[in-house]
Short mmCIF file of C-alpha atoms in Angstrom, two decimals:
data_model
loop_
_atom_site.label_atom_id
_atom_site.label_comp_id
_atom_site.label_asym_id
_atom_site.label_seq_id
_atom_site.Cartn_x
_atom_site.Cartn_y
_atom_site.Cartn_z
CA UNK A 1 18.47 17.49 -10.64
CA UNK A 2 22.10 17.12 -12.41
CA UNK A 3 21.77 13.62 -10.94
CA UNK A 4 18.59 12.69 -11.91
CA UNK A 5 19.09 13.80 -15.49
CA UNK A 6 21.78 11.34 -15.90
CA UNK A 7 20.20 8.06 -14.58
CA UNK A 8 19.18 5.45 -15.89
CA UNK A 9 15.47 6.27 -15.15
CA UNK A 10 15.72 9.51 -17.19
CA UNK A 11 17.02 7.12 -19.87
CA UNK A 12 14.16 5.08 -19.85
CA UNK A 13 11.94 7.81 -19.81
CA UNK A 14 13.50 9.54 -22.93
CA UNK A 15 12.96 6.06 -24.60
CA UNK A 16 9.23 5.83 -23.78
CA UNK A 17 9.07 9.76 -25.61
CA UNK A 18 10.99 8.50 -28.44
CA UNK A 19 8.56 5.20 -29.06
CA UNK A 20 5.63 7.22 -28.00
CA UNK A 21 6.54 9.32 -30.88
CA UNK A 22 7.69 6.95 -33.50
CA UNK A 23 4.10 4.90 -32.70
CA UNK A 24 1.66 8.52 -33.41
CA UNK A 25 2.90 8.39 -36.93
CA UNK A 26 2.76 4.34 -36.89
CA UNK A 27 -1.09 4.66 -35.95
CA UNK A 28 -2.50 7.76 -35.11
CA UNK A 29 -5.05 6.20 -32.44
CA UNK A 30 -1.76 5.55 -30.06
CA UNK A 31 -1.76 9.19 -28.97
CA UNK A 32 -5.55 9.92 -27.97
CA UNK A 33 -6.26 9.87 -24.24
CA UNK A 34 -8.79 6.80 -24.52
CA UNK A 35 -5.71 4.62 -26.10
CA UNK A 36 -3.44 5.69 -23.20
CA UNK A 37 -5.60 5.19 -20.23
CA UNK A 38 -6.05 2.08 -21.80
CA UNK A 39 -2.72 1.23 -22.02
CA UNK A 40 -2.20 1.62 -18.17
CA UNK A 41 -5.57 0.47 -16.90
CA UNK A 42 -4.49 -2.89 -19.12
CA UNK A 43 -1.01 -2.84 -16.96
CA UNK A 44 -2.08 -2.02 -13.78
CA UNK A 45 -1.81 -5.32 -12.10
CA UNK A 46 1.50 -6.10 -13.97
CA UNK A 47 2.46 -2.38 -12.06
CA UNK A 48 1.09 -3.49 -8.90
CA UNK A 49 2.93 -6.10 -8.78
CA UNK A 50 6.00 -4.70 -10.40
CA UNK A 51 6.28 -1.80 -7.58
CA UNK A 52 6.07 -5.63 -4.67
CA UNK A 53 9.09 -6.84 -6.74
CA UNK A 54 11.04 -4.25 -7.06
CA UNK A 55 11.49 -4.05 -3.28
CA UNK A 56 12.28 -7.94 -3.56
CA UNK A 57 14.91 -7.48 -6.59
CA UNK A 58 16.52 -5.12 -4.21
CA UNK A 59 17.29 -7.14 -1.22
CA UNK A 60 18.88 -9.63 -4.08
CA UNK A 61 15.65 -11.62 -4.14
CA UNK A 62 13.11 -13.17 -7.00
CA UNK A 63 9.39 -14.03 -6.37
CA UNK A 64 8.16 -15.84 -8.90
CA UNK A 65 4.95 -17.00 -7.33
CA UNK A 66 3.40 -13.92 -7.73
CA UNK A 67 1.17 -14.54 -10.53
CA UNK A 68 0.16 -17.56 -8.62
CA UNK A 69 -0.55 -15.83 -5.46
CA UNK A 70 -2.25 -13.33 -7.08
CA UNK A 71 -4.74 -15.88 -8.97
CA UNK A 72 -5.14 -17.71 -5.72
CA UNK A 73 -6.85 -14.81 -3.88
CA UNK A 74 -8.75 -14.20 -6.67
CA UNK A 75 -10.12 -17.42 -6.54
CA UNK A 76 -10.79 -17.30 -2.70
CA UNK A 77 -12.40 -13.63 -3.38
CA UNK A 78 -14.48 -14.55 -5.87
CA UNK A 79 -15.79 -17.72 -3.74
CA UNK A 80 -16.48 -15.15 -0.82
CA UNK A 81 -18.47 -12.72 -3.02
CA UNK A 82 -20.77 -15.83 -4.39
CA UNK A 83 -22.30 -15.44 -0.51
CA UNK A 84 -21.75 -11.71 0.46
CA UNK A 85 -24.93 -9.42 0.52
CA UNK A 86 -24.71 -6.35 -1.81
CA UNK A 87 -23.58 -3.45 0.77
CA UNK A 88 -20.80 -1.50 1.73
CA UNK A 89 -19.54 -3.60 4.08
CA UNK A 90 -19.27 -6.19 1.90
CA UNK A 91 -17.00 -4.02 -0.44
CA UNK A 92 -14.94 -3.31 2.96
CA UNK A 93 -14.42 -6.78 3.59
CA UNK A 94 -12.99 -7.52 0.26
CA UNK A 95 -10.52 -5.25 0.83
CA UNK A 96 -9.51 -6.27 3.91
CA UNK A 97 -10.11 -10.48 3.14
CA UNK A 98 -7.83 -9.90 -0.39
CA UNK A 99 -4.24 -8.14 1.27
CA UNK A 100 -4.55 -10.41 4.21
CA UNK A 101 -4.33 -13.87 2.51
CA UNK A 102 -1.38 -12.47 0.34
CA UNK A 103 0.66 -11.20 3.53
CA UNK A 104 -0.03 -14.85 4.59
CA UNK A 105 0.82 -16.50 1.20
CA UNK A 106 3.70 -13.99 1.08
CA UNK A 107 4.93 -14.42 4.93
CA UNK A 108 5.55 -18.11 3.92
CA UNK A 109 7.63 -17.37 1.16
CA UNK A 110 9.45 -14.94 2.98
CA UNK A 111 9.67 -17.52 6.17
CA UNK A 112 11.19 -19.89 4.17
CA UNK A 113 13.22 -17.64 2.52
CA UNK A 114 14.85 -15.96 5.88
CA UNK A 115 14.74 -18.77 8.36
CA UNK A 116 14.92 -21.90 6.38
CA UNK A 117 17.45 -20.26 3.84
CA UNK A 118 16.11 -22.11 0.62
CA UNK A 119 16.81 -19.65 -2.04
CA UNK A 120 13.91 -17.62 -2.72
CA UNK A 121 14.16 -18.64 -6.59
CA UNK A 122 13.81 -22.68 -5.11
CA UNK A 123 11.21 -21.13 -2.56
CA UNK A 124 9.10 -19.46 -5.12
CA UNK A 125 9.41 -22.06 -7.63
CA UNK A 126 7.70 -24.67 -5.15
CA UNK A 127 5.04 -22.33 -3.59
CA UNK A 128 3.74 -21.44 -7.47
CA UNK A 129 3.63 -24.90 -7.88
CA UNK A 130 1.52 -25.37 -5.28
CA UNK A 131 -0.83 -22.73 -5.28
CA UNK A 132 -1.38 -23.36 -9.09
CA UNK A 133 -2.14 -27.20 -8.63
CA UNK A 134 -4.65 -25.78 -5.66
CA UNK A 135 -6.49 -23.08 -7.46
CA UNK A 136 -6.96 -25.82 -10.79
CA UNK A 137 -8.11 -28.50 -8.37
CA UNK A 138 -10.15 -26.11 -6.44
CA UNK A 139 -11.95 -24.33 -8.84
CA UNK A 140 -11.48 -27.26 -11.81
CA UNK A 141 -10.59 -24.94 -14.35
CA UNK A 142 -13.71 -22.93 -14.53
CA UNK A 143 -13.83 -19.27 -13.78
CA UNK A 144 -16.55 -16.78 -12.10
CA UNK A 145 -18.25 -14.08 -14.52
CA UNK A 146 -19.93 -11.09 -12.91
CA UNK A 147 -22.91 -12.35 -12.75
CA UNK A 148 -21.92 -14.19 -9.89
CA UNK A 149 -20.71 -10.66 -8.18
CA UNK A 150 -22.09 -8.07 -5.95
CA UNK A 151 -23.34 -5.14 -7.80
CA UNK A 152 -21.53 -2.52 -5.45
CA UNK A 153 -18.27 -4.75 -6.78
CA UNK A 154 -19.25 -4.07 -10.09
CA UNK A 155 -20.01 -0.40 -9.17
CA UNK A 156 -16.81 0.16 -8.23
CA UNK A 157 -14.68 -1.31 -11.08
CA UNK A 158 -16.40 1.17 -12.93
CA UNK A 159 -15.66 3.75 -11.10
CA UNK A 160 -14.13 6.84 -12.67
CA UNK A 161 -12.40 10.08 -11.01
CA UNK A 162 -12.58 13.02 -13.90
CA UNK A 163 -12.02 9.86 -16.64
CA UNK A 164 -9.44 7.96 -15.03
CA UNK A 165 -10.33 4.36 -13.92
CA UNK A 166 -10.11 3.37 -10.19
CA UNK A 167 -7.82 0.53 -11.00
CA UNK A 168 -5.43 3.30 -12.18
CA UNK A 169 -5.99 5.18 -9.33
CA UNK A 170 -5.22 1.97 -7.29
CA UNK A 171 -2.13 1.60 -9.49
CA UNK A 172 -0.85 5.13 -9.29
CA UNK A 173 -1.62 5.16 -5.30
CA UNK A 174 0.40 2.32 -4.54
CA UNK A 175 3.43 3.52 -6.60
CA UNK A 176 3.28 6.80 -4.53
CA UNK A 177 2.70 4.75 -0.80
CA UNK A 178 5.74 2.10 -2.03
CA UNK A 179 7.83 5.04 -2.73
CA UNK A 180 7.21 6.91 0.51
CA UNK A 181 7.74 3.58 2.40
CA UNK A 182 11.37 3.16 0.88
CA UNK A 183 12.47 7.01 1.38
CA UNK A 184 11.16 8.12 4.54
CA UNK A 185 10.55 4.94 6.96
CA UNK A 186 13.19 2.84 8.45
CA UNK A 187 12.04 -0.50 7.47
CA UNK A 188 12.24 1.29 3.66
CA UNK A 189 16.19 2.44 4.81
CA UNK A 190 16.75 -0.81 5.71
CA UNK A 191 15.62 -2.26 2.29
CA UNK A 192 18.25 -0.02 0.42
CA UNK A 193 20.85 -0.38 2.78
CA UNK A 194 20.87 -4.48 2.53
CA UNK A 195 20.16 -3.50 -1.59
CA UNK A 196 23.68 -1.79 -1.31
CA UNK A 197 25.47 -4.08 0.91
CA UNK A 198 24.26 -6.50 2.82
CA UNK A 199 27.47 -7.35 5.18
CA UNK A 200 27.61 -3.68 6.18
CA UNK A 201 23.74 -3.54 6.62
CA UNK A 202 24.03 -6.89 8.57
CA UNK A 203 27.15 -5.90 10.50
CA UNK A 204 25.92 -2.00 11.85
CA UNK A 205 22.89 -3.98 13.61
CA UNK A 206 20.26 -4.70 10.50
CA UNK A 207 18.53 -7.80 10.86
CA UNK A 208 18.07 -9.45 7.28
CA UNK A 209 15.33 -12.22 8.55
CA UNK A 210 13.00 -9.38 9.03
CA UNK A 211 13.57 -7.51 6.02
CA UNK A 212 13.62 -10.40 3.91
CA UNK A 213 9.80 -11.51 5.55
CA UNK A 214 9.10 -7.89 5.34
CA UNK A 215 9.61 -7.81 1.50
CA UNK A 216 8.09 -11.01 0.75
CA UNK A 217 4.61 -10.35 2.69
CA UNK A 218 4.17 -6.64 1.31
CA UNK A 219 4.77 -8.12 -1.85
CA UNK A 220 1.91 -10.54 -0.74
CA UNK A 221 -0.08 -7.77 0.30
CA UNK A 222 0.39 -6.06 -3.31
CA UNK A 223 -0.53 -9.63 -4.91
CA UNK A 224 -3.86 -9.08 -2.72
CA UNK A 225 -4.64 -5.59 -4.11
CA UNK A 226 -3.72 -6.43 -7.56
CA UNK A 227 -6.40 -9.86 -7.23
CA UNK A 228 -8.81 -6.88 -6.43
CA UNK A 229 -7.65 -4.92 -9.64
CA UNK A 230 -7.59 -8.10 -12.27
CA UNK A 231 -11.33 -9.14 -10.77
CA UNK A 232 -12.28 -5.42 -11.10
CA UNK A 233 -11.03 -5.44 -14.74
CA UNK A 234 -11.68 -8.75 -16.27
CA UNK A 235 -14.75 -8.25 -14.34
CA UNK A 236 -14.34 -12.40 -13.81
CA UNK A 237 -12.30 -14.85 -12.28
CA UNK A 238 -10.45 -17.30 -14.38
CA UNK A 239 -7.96 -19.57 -12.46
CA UNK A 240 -5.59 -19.31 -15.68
CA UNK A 241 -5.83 -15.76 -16.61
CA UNK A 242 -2.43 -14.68 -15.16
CA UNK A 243 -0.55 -18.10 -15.79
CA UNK A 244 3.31 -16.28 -16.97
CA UNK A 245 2.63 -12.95 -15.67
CA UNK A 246 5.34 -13.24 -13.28
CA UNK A 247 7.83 -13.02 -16.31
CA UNK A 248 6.34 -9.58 -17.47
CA UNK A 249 5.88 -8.02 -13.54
CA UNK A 250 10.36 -9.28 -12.99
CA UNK A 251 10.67 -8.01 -16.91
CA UNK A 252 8.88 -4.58 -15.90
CA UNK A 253 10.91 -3.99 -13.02
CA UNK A 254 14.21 -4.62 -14.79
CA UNK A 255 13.49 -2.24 -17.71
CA UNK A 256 12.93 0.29 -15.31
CA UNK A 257 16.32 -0.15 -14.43
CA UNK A 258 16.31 -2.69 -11.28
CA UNK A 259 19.78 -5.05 -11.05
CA UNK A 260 18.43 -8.34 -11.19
CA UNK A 261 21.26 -9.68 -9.40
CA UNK A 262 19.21 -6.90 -6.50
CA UNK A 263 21.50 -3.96 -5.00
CA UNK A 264 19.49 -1.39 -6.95
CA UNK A 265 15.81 -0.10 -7.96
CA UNK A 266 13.26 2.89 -7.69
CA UNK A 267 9.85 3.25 -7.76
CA UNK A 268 9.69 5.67 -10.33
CA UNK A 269 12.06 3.39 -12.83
CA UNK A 270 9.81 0.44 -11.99
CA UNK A 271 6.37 2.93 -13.02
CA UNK A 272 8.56 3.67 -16.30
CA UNK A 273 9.26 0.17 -17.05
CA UNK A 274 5.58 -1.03 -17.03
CA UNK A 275 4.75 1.91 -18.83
CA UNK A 276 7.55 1.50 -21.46
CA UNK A 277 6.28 -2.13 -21.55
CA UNK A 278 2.72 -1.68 -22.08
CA UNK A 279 3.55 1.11 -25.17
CA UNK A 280 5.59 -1.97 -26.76
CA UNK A 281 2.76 -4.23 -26.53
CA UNK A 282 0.14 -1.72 -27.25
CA UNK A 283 2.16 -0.32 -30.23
CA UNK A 284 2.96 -3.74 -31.71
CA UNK A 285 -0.82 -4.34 -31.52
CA UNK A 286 -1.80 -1.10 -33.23
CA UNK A 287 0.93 -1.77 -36.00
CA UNK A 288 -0.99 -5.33 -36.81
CA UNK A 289 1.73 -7.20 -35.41
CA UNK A 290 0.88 -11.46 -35.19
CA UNK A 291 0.84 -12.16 -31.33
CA UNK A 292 3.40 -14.23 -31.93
CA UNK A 293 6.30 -12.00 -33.30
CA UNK A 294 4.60 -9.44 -30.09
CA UNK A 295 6.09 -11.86 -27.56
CA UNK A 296 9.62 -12.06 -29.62
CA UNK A 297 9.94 -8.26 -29.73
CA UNK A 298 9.19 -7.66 -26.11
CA UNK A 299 11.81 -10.24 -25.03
CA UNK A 300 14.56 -8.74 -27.66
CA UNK A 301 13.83 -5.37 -25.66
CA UNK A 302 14.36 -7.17 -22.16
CA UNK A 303 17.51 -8.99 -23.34
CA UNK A 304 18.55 -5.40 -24.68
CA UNK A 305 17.92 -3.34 -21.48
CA UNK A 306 19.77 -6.54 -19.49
CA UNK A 307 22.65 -6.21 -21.54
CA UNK A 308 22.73 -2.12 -21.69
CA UNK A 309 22.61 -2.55 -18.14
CA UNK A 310 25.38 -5.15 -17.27
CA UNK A 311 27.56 -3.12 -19.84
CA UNK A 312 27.02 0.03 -17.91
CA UNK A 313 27.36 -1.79 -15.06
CA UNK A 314 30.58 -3.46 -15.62
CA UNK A 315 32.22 -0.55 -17.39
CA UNK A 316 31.36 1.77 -13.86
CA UNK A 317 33.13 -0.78 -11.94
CA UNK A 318 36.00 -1.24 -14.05
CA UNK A 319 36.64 2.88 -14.31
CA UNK A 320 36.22 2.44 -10.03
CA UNK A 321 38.74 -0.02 -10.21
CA UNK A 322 41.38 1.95 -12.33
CA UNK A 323 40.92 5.18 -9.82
CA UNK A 324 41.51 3.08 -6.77
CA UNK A 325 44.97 1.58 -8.52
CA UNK A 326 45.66 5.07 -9.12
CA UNK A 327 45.62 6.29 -5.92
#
């Protein structure tokens, strides 16, 4: 508890109090529970996404195709559901169609990553390159309304448990099955034990390859469940809807306290981080902010948390260094 209490995750949430606070007397809507469940049903796919990366970031990796990935199976989804019949079954098979082309999209990545040894921020680079030229050639710019959908679909984007949204839900569930993957299985021990150091990891008998494919196709599995979220949402498909969402999912998972250069993350920072993120953007909305001057104070806050971060950082390794001269 002592431990907890002094992290950097209990930092960030003690921020998120602070600016929830500060915003109720900015607006008084920012506090109802309609404004809040808004806030996280609108950043459910950038948590999604955020809880793929952070197991990336950790293994001293970047995906930044993730956006792209993402809007690709959306694409291919929405395609699919132009011919299914309105059943169950069809429902099923979107959920089973949707993960499976982002393990595939993400195996590549994480092929190419591991075997090939590109760096994964070349790798990434060149796969969102591609899969953005595909979806704008396929699909020639135009998106899919609801129309085109099968009613169950519709049905179950609005779905609600006791007022909560099922893209929430979907949010909140993969959070808790991310986190339960990194504690108690041992491809999860694996991921934190190359996250602290990879020679030792590599040298008592890890093998890297597979946890570096490992992390690149769940977080292709993730980009499949959050397609499934943004359609369920948006309630469309628009090939450019998530063009530069990559930015927000990496700048999500680094507020919650992630080391960008990898070596360290949680699930629970990560869920604070897109939370803290979505109050910022919510709040600068309610206070009649210009969109504009939105996107300069959310990446003030990133460079800020960076910073606070590589101070702290530094500062723990220079106080490690003094005790080992000591002694």
């Amino acid at each position: 508890m002592k431990t907890f209490l002094k992290s950097k995750e209990m930092s960030i949430a003690v921020i998120v109090l602070l600016l929830a606070i500060t915003l109720t007397f900015v607006s008084p809507v920012f506090l109802t529970a309609d404004n809040l469940l808004d806030v996280l049903k609108a950043n459910s796919v950038i948590g999604i996404l955020a809880v793929g990366m952070t197991l990336v970031i950790i293994t001293g990796g970047i995906d930044v195709s993730v956006a792209a990935v993402t809007s690709a199976v959306c694409v291919i989804m929405g395609k699919v559901m132009l011919v299914m019949p309105d059943n169950m079954v069809s429902l099923l098979l979107i959920f089973l169609i949707a993960p499976v082309l982002g393990i595939i999209l993400g195996a590549i990545n994480g092929f190419l990553v591991s075997k090939i040894q590109i760096p994964a921020i070349v790798v990434t680079l060149g796969t969102m390159s591609i899969i953005n030229g595909l979806v704008l050639y396929i699909t020639n710019g135009q998106y899919l309304n609801s129309t085109s959908f099968p009613k169950i679909f519709i049905d179950f984007a609005n779905f609600e448990i006791l007022g909560i949204s099922i893209i929430i839900l979907l949010f909140i569930a993969i959070a808790i099955f991310t986190w339960y993957i990194l504690k108690y299985t041992v491809i999860g021990r694996e991921v934190l034990a190359i996250g602290g150091n990879k020679d030792s990891a590599v040298r008592v008998g890890i093998n890297f390859d597979k946890v570096q494919i490992f992390v690149f196709s769940y977080m292709g599995f993730l980009a499949g469940i959050a397609a499934i979220a943004q359609t369920a949402y948006t309630k469309a498909v628009d090939p450019n809807g998530l063009l530069g969402l990559e930015l927000l999912v990496i700048a999500a998972v680094v507020l919650g306290g992630a080391n960008i250069m990898g070596g360290r993350g949680t699930i629970h920072g990560t869920f604070l981080g897109v939370i803290l993120l979505g109050i910022v953007q919510n709040g600068l909305i309610l206070a009649h902010i210009s969109t504009f001057w939105q996107k300069v104070f959310t990446g003030a806050i990133i460079l800020l948390a960076v910073s606070y971060d590589q101070i702290q950082y530094k500062r723990a390794k220079n106080k490690l260094s003094k005790i080992e001269v000591e002694a």
